[in-house]
mmCIF file of N, CA and C in Angstrom:
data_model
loop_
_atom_site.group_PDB
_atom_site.id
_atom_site.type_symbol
_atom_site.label_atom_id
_atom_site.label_comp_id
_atom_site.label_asym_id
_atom_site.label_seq_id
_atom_site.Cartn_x
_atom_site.Cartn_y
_atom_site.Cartn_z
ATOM 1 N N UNK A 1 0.847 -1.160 0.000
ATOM 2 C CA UNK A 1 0.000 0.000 0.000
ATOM 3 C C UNK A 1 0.898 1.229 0.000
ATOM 4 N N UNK A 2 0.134 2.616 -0.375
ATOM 5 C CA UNK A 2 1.250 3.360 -0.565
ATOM 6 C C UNK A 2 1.281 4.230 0.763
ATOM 7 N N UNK A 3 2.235 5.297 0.823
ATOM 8 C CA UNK A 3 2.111 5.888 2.487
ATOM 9 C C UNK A 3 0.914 6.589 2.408
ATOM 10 N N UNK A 4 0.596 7.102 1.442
ATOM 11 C CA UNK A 4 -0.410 8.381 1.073
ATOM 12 C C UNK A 4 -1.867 7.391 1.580
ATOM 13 N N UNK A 5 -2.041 6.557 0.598
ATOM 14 C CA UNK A 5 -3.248 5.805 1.247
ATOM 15 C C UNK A 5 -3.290 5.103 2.902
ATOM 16 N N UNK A 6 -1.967 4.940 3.040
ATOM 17 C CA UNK A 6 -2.405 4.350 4.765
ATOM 18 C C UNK A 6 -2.550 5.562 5.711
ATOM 19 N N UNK A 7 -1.895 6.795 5.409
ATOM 20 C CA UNK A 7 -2.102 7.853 6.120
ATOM 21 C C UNK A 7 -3.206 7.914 6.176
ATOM 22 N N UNK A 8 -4.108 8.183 4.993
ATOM 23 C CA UNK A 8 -5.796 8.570 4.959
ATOM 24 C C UNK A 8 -6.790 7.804 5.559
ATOM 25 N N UNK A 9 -5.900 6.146 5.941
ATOM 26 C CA UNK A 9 -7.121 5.275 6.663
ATOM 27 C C UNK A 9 -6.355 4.952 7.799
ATOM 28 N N UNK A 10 -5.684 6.128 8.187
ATOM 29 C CA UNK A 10 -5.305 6.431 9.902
ATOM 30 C C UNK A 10 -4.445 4.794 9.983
ATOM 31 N N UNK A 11 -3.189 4.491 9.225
ATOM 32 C CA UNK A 11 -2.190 3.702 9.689
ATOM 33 C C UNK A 11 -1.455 4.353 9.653
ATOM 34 N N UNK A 12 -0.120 4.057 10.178
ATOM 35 C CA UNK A 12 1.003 4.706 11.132
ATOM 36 C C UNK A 12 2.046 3.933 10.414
ATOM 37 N N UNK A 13 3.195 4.042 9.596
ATOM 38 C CA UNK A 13 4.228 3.496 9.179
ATOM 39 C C UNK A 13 5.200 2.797 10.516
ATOM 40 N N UNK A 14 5.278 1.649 10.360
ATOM 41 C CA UNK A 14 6.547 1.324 11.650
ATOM 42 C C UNK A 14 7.654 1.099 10.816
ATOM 43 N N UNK A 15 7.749 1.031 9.544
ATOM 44 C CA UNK A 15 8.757 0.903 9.203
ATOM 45 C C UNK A 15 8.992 1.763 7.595
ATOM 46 N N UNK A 16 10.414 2.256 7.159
ATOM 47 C CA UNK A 16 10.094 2.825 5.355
ATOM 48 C C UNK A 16 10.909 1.750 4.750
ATOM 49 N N UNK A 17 10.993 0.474 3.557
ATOM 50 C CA UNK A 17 11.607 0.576 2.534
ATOM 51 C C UNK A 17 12.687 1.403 1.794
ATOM 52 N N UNK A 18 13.915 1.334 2.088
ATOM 53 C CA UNK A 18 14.940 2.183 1.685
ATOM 54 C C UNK A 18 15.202 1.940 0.202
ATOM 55 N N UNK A 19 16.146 0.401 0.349
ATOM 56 C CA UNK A 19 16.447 0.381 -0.759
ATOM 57 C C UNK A 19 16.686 -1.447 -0.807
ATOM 58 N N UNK A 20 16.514 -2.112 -2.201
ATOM 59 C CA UNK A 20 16.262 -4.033 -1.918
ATOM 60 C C UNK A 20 17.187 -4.248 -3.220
ATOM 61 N N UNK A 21 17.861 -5.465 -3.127
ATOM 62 C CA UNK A 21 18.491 -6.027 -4.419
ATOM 63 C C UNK A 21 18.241 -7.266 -3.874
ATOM 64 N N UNK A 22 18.805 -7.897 -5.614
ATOM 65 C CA UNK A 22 18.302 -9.122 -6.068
ATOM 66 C C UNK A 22 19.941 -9.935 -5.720
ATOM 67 N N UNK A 23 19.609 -11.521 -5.140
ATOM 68 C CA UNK A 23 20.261 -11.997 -4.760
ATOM 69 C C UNK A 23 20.941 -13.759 -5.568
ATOM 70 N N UNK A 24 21.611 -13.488 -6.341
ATOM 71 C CA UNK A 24 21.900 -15.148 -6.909
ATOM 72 C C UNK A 24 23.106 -15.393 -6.533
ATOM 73 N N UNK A 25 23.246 -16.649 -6.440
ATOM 74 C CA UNK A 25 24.775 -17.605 -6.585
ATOM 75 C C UNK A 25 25.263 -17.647 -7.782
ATOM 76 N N UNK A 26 24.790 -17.738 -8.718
ATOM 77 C CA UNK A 26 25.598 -17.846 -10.244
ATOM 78 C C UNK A 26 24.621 -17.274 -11.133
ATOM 79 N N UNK A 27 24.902 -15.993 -11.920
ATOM 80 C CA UNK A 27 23.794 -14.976 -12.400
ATOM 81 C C UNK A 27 23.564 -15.770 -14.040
ATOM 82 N N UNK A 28 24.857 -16.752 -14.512
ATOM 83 C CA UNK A 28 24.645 -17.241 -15.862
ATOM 84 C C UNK A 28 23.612 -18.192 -15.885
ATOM 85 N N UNK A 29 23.660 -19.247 -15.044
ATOM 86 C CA UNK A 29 22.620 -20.170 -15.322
ATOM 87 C C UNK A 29 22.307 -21.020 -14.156
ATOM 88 N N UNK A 30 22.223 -20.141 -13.035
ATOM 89 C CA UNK A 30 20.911 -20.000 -11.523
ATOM 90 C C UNK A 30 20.615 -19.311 -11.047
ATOM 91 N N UNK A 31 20.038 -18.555 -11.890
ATOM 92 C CA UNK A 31 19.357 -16.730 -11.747
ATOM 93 C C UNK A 31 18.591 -17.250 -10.667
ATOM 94 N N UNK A 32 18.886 -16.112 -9.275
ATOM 95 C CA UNK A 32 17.878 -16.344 -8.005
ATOM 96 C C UNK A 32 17.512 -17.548 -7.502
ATOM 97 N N UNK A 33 18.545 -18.659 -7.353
ATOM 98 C CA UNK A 33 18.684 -19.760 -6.555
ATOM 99 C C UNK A 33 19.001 -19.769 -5.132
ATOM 100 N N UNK A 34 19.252 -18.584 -5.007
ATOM 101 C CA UNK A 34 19.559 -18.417 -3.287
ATOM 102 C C UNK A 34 18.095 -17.073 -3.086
ATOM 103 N N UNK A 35 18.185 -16.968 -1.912
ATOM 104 C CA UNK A 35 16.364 -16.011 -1.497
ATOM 105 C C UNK A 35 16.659 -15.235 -2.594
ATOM 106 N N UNK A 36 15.389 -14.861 -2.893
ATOM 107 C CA UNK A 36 14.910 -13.867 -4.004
ATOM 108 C C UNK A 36 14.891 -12.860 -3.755
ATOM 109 N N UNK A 37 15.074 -11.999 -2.345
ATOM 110 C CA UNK A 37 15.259 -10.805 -2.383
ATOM 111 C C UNK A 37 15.547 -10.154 -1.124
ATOM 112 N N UNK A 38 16.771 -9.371 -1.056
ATOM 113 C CA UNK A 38 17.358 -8.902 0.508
ATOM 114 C C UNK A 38 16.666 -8.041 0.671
ATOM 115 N N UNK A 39 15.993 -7.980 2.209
ATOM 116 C CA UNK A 39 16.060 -6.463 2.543
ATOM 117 C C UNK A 39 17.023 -5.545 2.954
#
């Protein structure tokens, strides 16, 4: 959801999304074999 809409139905952010990348062991041929995505 976005901040704009949870503000308007009175939720409170506990946390912001900075910044996420993508995580593989071998990018040629086992794209995203290890978790799919760091926070």
């Amino acid at each position: 959801m976005t901040e704009e809409y949870a503000l308007e139905n009175g939720f409170k952010p506990k946390a912001y999304l900075r910044d996420y990348l993508y995580v593989a062991q071998d990018t040629n041929n086992q794209f995203l074999l290890s978790q799919p995505t760091s926070f």
